[in-house]
Coordinates of C-alpha atoms in Angstrom, one line a residue:
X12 CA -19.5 -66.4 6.8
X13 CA -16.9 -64.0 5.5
X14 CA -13.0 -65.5 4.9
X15 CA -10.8 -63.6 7.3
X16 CA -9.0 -60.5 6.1
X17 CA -5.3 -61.7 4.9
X18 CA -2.9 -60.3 7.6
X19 CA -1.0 -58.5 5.2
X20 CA -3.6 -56.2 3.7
X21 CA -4.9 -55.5 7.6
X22 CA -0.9 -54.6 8.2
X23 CA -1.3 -52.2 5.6
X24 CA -4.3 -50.7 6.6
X25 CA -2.8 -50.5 9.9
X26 CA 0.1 -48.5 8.7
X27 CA -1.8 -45.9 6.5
X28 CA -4.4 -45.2 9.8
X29 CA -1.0 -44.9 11.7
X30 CA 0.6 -42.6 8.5
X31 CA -2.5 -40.8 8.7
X32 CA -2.6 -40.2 13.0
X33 CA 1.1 -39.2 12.7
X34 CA 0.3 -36.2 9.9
X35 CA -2.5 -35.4 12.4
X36 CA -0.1 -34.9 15.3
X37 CA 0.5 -31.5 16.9
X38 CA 3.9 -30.8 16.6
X39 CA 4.1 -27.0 17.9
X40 CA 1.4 -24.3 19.3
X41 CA 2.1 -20.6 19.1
X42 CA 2.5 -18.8 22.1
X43 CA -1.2 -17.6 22.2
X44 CA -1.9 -21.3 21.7
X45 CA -4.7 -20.6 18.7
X46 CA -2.4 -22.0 16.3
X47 CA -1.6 -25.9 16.0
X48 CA 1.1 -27.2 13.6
X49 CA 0.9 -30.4 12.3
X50 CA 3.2 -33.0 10.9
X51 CA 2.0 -32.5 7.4
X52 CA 4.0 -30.5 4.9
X53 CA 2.1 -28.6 2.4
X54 CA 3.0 -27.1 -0.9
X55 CA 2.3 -23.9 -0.7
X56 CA 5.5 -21.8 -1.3
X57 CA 4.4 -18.3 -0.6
X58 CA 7.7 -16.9 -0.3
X59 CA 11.7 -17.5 -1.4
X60 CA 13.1 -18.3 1.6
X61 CA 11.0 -20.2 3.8
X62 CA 12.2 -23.5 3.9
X63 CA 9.5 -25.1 5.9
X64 CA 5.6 -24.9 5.5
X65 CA 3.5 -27.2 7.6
X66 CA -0.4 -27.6 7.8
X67 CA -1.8 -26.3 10.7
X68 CA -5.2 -25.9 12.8
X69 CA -7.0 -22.7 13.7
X70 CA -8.2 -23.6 16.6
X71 CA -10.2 -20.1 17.0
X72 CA -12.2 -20.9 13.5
X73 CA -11.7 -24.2 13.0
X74 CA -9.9 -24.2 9.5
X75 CA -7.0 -25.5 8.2
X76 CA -3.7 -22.5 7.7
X77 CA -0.7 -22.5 6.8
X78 CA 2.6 -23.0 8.9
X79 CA 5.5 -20.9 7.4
X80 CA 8.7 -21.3 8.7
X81 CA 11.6 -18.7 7.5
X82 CA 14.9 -19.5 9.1
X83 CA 18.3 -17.5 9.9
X84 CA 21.2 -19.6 10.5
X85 CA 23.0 -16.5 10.5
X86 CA 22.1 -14.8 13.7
X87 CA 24.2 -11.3 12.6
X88 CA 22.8 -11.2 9.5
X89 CA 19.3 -11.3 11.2
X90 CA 20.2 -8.4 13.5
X91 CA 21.0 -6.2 10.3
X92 CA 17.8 -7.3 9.3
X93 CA 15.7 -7.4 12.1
X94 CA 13.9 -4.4 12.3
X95 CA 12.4 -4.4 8.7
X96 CA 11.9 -8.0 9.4
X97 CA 9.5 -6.7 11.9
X98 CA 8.0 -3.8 9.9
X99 CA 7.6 -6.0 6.6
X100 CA 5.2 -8.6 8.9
X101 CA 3.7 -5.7 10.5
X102 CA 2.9 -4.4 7.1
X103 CA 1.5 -7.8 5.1
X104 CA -0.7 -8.6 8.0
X105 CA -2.5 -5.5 7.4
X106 CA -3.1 -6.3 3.4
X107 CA -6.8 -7.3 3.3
X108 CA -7.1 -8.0 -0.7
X109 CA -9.7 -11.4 -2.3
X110 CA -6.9 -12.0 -4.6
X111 CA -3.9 -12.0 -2.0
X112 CA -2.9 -14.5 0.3
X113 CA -4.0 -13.5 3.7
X114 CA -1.0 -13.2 6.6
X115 CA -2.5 -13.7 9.9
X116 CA 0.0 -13.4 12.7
X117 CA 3.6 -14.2 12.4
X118 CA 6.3 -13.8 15.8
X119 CA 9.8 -14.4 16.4
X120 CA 11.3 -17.6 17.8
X121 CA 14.7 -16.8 19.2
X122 CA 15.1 -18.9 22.1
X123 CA 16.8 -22.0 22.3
X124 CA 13.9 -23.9 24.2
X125 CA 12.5 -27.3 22.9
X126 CA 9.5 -27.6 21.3
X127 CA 6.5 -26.9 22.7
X128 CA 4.2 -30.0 22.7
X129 CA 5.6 -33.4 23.1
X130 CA 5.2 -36.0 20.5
X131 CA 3.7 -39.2 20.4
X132 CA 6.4 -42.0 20.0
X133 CA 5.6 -44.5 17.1
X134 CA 7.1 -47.9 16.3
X135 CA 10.1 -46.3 14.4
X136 CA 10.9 -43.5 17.1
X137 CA 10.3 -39.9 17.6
X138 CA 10.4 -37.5 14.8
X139 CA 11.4 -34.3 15.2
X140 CA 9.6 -31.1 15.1
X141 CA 11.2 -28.9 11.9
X142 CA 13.1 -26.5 13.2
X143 CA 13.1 -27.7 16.8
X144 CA 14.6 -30.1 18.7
X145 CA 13.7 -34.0 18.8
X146 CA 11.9 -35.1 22.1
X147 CA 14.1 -38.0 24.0
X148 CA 17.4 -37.5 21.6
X149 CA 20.5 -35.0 20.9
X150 CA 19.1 -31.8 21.0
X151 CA 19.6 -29.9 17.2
X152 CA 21.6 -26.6 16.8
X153 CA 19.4 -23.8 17.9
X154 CA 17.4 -22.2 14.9
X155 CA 16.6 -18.5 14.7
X156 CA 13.6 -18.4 12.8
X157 CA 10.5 -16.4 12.0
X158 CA 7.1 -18.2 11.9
X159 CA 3.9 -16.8 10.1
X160 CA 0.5 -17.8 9.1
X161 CA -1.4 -18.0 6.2
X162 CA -4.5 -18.4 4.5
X163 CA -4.0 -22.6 3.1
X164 CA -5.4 -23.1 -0.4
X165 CA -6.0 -26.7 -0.9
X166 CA -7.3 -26.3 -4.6
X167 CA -3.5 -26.5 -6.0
X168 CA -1.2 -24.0 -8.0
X169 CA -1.2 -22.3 -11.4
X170 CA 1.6 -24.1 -13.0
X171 CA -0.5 -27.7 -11.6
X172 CA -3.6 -26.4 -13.2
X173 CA -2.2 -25.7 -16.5
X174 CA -0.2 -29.3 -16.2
X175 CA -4.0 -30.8 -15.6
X176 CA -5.0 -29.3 -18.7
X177 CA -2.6 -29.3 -21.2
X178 CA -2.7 -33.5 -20.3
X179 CA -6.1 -33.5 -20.6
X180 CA -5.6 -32.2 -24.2
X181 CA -7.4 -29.0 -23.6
X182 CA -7.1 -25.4 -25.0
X183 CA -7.3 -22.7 -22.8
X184 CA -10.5 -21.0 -22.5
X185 CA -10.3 -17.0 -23.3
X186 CA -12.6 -15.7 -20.9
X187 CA -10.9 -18.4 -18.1
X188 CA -7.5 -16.3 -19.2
X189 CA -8.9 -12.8 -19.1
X190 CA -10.5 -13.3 -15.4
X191 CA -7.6 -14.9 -14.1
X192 CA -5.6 -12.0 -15.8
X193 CA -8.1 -9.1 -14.2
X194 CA -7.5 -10.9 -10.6
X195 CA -3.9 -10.8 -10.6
X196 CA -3.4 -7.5 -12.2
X197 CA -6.4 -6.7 -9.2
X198 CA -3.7 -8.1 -6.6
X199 CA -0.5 -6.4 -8.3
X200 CA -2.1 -2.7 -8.2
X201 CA -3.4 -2.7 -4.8
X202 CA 0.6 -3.5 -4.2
X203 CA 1.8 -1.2 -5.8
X204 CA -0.8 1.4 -5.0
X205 CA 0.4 0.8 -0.7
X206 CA 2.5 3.9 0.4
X207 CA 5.3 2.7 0.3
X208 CA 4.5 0.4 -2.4
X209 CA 4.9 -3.6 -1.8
X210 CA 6.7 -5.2 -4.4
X211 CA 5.7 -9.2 -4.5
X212 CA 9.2 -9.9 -6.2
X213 CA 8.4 -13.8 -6.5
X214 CA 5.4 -13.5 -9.0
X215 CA 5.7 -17.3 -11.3
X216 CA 3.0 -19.9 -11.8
X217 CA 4.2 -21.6 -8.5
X218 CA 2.9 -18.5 -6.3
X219 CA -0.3 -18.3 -7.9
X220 CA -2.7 -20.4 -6.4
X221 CA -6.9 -21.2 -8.0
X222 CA -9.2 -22.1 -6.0
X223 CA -12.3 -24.5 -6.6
X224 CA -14.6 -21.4 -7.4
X225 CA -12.2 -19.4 -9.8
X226 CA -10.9 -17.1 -7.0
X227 CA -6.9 -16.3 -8.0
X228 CA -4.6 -15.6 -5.0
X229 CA -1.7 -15.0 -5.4
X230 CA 1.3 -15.9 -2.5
X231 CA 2.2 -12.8 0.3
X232 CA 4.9 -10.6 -0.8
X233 CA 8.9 -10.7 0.6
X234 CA 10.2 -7.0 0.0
X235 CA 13.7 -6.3 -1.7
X236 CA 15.4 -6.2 2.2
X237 CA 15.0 -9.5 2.8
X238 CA 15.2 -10.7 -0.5
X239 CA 19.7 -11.0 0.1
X240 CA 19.4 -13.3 2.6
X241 CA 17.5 -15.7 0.9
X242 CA 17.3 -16.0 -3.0
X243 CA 17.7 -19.4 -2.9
X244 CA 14.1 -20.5 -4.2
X245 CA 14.2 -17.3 -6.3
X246 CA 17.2 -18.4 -8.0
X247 CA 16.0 -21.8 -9.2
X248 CA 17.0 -22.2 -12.9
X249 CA 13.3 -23.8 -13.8
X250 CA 11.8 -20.3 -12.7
X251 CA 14.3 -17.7 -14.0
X252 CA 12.5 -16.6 -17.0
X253 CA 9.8 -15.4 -14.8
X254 CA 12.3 -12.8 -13.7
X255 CA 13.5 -9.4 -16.0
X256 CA 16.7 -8.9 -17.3
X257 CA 17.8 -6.2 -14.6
X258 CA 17.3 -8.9 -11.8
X259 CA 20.3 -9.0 -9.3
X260 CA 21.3 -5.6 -11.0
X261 CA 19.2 -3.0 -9.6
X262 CA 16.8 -2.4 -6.7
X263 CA 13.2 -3.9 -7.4
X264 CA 10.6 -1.4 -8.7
X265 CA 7.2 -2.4 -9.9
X266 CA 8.1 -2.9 -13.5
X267 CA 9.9 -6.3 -12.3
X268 CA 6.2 -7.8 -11.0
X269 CA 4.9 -7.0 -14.5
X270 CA 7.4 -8.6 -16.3
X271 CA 7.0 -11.6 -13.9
X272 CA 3.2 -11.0 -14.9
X273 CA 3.6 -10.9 -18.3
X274 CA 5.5 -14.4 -18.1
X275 CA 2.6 -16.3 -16.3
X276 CA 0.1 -14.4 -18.6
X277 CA 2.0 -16.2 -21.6
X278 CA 2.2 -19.6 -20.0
X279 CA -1.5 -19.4 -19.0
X280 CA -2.2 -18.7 -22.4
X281 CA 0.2 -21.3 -24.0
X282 CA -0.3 -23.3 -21.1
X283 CA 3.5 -24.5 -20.7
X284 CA 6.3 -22.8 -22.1
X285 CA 8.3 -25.8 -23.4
X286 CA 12.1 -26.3 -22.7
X287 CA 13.1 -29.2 -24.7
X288 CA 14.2 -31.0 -22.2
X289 CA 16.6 -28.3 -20.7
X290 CA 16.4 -27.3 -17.0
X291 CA 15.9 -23.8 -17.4
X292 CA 13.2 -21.9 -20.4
X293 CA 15.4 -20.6 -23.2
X294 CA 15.1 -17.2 -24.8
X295 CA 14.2 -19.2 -27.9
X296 CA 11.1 -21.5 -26.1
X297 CA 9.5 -18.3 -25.0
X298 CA 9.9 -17.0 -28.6
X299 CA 8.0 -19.9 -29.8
X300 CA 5.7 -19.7 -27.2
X301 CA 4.8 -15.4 -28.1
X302 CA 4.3 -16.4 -32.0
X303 CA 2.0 -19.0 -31.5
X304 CA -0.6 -16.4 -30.0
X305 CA -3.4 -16.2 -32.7
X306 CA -5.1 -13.1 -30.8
X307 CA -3.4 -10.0 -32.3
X308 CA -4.5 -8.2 -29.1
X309 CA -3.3 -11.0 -26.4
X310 CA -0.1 -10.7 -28.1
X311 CA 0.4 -6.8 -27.8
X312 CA -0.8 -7.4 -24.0
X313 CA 1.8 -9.5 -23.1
X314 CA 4.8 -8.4 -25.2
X315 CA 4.1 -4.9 -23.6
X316 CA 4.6 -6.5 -20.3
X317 CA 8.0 -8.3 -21.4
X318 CA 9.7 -5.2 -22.5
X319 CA 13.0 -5.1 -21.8
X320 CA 13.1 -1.6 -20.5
X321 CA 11.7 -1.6 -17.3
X322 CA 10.3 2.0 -18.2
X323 CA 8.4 1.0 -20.8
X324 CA 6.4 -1.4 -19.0
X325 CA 2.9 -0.1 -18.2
X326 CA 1.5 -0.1 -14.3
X327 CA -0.6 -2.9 -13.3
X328 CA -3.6 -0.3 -12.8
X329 CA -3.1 0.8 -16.3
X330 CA -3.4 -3.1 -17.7
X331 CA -6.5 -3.5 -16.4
X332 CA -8.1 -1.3 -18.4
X333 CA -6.7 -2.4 -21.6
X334 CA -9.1 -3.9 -24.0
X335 CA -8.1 -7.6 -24.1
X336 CA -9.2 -7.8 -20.3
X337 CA -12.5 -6.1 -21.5
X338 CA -15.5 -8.6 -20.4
X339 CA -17.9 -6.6 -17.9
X340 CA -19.3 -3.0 -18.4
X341 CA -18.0 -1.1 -16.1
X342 CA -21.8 0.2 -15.3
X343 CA -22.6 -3.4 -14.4
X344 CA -19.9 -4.3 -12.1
X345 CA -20.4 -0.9 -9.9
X346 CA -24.4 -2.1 -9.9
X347 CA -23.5 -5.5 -8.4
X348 CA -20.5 -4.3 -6.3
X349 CA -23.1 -1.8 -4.7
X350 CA -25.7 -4.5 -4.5
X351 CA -23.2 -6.9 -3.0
X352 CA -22.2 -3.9 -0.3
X353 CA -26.1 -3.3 1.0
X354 CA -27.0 -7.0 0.6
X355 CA -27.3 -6.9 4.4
X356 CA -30.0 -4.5 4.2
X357 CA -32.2 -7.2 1.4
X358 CA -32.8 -10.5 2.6
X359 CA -30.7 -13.1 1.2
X360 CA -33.1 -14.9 -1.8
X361 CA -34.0 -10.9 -2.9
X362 CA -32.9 -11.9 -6.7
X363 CA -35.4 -15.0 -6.7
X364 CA -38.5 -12.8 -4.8
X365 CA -37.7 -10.0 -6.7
X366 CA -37.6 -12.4 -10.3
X367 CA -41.1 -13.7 -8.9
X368 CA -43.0 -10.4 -8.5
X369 CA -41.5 -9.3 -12.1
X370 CA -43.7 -8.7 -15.4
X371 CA -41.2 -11.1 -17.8
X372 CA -42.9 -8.8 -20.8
X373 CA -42.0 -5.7 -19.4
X374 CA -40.0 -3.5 -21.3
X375 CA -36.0 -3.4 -19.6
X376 CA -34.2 -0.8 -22.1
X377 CA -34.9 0.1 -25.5
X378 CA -32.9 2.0 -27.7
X379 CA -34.7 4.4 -30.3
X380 CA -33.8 4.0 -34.5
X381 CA -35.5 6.3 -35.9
X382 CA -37.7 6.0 -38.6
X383 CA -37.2 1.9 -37.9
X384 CA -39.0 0.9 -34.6
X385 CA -36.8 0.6 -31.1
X386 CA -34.6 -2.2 -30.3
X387 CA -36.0 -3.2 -26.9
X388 CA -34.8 -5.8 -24.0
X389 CA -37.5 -7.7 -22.2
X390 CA -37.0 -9.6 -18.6
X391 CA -37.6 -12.3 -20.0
X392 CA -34.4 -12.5 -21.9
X393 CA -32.2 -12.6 -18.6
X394 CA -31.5 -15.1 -16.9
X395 CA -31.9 -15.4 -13.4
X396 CA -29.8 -18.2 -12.8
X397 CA -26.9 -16.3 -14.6
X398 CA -27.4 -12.8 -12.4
X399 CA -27.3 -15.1 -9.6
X400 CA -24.1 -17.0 -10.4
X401 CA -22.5 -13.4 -11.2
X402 CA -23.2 -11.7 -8.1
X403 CA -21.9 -14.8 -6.1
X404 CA -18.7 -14.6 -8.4
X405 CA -18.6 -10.7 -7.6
X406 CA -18.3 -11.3 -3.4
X407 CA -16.0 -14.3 -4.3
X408 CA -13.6 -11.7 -5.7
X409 CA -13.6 -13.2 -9.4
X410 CA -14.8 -9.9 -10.5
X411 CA -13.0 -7.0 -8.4
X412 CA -14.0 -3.7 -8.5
X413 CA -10.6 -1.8 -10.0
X414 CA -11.6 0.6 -12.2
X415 CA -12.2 3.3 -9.7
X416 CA -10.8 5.5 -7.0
X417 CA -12.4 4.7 -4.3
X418 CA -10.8 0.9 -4.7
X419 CA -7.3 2.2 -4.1
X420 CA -5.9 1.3 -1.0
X421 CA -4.6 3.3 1.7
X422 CA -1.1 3.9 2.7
X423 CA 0.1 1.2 5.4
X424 CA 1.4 2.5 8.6
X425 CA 5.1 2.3 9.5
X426 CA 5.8 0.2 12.3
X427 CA 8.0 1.8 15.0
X428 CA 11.1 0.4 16.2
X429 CA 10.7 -1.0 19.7
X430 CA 12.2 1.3 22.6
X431 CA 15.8 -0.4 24.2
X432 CA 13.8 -1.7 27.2
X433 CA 11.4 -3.1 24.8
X434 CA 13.5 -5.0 22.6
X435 CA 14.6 -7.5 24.9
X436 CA 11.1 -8.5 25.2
X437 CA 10.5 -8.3 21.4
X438 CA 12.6 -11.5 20.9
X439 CA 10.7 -14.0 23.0
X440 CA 6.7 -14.7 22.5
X441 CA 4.2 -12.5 24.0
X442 CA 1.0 -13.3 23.9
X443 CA -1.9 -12.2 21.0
X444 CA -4.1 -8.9 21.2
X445 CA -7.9 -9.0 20.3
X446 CA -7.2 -10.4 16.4
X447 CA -9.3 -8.4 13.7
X448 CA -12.1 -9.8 12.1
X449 CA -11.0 -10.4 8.4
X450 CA -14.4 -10.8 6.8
X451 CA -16.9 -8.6 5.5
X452 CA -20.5 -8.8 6.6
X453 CA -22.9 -9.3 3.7
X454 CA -26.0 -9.6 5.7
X455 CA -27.4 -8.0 9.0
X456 CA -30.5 -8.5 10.9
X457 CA -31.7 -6.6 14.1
X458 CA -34.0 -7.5 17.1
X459 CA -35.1 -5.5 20.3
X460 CA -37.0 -6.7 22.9
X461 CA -38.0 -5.2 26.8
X462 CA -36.7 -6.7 29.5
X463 CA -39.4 -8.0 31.8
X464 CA -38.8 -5.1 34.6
X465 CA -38.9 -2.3 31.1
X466 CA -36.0 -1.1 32.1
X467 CA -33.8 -2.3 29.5
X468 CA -33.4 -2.9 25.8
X469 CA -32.2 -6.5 24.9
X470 CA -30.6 -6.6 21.5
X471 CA -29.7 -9.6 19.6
X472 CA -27.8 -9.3 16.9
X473 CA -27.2 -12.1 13.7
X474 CA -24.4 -11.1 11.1
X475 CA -24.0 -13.1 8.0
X476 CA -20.1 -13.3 7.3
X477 CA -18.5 -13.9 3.4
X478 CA -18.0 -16.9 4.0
X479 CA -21.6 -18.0 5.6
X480 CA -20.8 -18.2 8.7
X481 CA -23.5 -16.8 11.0
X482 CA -22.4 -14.9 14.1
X483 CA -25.1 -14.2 16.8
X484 CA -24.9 -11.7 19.8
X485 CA -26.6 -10.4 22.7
X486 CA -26.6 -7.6 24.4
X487 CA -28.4 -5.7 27.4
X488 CA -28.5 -2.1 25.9
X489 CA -28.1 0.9 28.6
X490 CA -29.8 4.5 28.0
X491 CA -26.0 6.0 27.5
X492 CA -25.4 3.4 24.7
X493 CA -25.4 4.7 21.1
X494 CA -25.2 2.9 17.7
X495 CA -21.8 4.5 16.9
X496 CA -20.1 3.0 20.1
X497 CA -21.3 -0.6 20.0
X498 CA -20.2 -0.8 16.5
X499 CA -16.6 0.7 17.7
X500 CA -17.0 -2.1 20.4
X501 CA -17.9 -4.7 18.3
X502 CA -14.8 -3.9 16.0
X503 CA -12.0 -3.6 18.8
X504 CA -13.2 -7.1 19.7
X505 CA -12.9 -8.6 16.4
X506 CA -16.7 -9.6 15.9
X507 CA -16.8 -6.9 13.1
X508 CA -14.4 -6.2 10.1
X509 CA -13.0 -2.1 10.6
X510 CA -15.0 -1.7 7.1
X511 CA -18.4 -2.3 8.0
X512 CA -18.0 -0.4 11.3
X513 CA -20.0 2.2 9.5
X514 CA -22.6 0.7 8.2
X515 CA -23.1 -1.2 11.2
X516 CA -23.8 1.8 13.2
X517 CA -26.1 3.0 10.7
X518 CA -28.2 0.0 11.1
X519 CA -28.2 -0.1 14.7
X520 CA -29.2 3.7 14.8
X521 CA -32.0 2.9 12.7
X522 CA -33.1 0.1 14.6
X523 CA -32.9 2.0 17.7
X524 CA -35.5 4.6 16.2
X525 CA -37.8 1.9 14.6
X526 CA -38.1 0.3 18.4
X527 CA -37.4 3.1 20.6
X528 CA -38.9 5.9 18.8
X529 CA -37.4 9.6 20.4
X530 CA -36.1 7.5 23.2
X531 CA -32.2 8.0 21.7

């Protein structure tokens, strides 16, 4: 028979399942009640300014976000500012981008209530909620804050990766430095490309954040109007040098993200830009740091980025297409970007059937040398395993598509100030609207079936979402329904993302002729 457990270790235990319960309490819910903050703090510092970031539950999708918290002791400061507060949110939730942070919702808390949920009291007390009041003492100063959330990325940040390796005794791996390059750059352009453009003005190795499969995001973006108000995380010494010399001086423009860009390409590369010892990076240690590049062309990447003319620094489109960054033909990325757009019309393991039915000694491509005989590429020589990994690494957003037109984004809409009888209203909670579906559809497949009476259509419908989650509906079709107004249906209600809404109704239409012949 087993000794008994010393009571000092089960005391310990005890206290670590207690540490653990209290991180899983709900402090706070938002006023629609999806959102659940939690007593656990996070790392995650998406923008200067917010002094509080908390883990929190989706209780709509089940995953873990982030719970930002951007305060205003100043309450006139935050009426000067109110309005582009309000247009700036408006604005970042509708950036959709694989190498961005997503913003889901954010809203105003100006009242002077308590917090919303109660806590549960432990042996040492009651905590208090961050930015609210503490449940059974004093009641804290009222706190005008904004609260917004984000996508959480658990995997850690840049600068902790490059810490990881450089212990580790690693070099950093070129083609690792050139995708994580091509994402950001990705990120910066479709900023930059917004009408009016977004400038992230906080670009350093902290706000970049890797996930387990590769994927670079990089933190939401805090335009130049709100920037005044709250440089304090901006103006740490340890991060200046991510910053350009005309910081503080002038407005921000774009060229100040690319010299911020140009810094964390250099550290990637170097992976730490050493201080010796001093609080903030000298002018010297990033010297030291830009000779010891071996690669003629990494160098001439980076230093043009680090000009000290902001004029001279080239766009963040224009870097992508510089010939350091060159790894994938741009023939072969549009093939699997337009094979990763139509998967939904292929069944899922169409690379492995389509591998099976191949002739491995059939001729690919050949290219003719005359008088010598052609240089030809079998199927054997590719490897399956390989296409496959690539096309998952294309939908994961490792590879974006950037080198075209069509990938620009469109300009974001200006939000409208609220009428006066509105703007009362605007400063207390309201509840949510139908949210928008934020993933892409990668798969679609279709069924119709009579009722038993024939007098109806019954369609079910399965979607296959980015992130495999499979989404299953029914509906009882009537004669007036067409294929271009259940798809508008199925967007307003945020089954579908607005991007798909095309090809949605395109595959319903041809359903509906496939099972109901004329009938439509």
């Amino acid at each position: 028979m087993a000794a008994p457990e010393p009571a000092p270790r089960r005391g310990r235990e005890r206290e670590r399942e207690d540490e653990s319960e209290d991180e899983s309490d709900i402090l706070e819910e938002s006023p629609c009640g999806r959102w659940q903050k939690r007593r656990e703090q996070v790392n995650q510092g998406n923008m200067p300014g917010v002094q509080s970031t908390f883990l929190a539950m989706d209780t709509e999708e089940g995953v873990e976000v982030v719970w930002n918290e951007l305060h205003f002791a100043d309450r006139k400061a935050f009426a000067a500012h109110e309005e582009k507060i309000q247009t700036m949110f408006e604005q970042l939730a509708l950036v959709d981008h694989p190498n961005i942070v997503k913003l889901h919702k954010y809203w105003l808390d100006a009242s002077e209530a308590r917090a919303r949920v109660s806590h549960r009291q432990t042996g040492g007390g009651v905590r208090p909620a961050a930015g609210g009041a503490a449940v059974g003492g004093a009641a804290s100063p009222p706190t005008l804050q904004v609260i917004f959330i984000t996508e959480y990325v658990s995997s850690g940040s840049l600068k902790q990766f490059l810490k990881k390796t450089k212990k580790n005794h690693k070099a950093m791996n070129a083609r690792a430095w050139k995708r994580w390059c091509t994402q950001i750059l990705s990120a910066l352009s479709f900023l930059h490309a917004c009408s009016p453009p977004i400038i992230h003005g906080n670009l350093t190795s902290d706000t970049i954040f890797i996930q387990h499969n590769g994927l670079i995001k990089i933190g939401s973006a805090l335009p130049d109007d709100l920037r005044s108000p709250i440089r304090a995380e901006r103006d740490e010494l340890r991060n200046l040098h991510f910053f350009p010399p005309e910081y503080g001086e002038v407005a921000d423009g774009t060229a100040v993200d690319i010299f911020s860009f140009g810094m964390c390409a250099l550290e990637m590369a170097v992976l730490e830009i050493q201080a010796n010892g001093d609080t903030r990076v000298t002018e010297e240690a990033i010297a030291r740091a830009r000779h010891s590049l071996s690669d003629p062309n990494m160098r001439e990447f980076i230093l043009s980025c680090l000009a000290r003319d902001p004029a001279r620094r080239p766009s963040a489109h224009n870097l992508l297409f510089h010939r350091v960054l060159f790894e994938v033909h741009s023939l072969k990325l549009l093939a699997a970007h337009c094979f990763i757009q139509h998967q939904y019309l292929m069944p899922e393991n169409v690379v492995e059937e389509k591998t099976k039915a191949m002739d491995l000694q059939a001729v690919l491509a050949e290219i003719p040398r005359h008088p010598r005989p052609p240089l030809q590429w079998r199927y054997s020589e590719i490897s399956c395993l390989e296409l496959d990994k690539f096309l998952e690494d294309v939908r994961n957003g490792i590879y974006p598509l950037m080198n075209f037109a069509a990938a620009r984004p469109l300009g974001l809409p200006r939000v409208l100030a609220p009428p006066p009888e509105e703007a009362q209203k605007a400063k207390t909670p309201t509840p949510e609207p139908f949210d928008s579906e934020t993933r892409k559809v990668i798969q679609m497949q279709c069924n119709l079936e009579r009722s038993e009476d024939k007098a109806r259509w019954h369609l079910t419908l399965l979607l296959v979402l980015e992130d495999r989650l499979h989404r299953q509906l029914t509906y009882d079709l009537l004669p007036t329904d067409s294929a271009q107004d259940l798809a508008a249906e199925l967007v307003h209600y945020g089954f579908v993302h607005e991007d798909d809404r095309t090809k949605l109704a395109t595959f319903l239409e041809s359903t509906f002729l496939k099972y109901r012949g004329a009938q439509l």
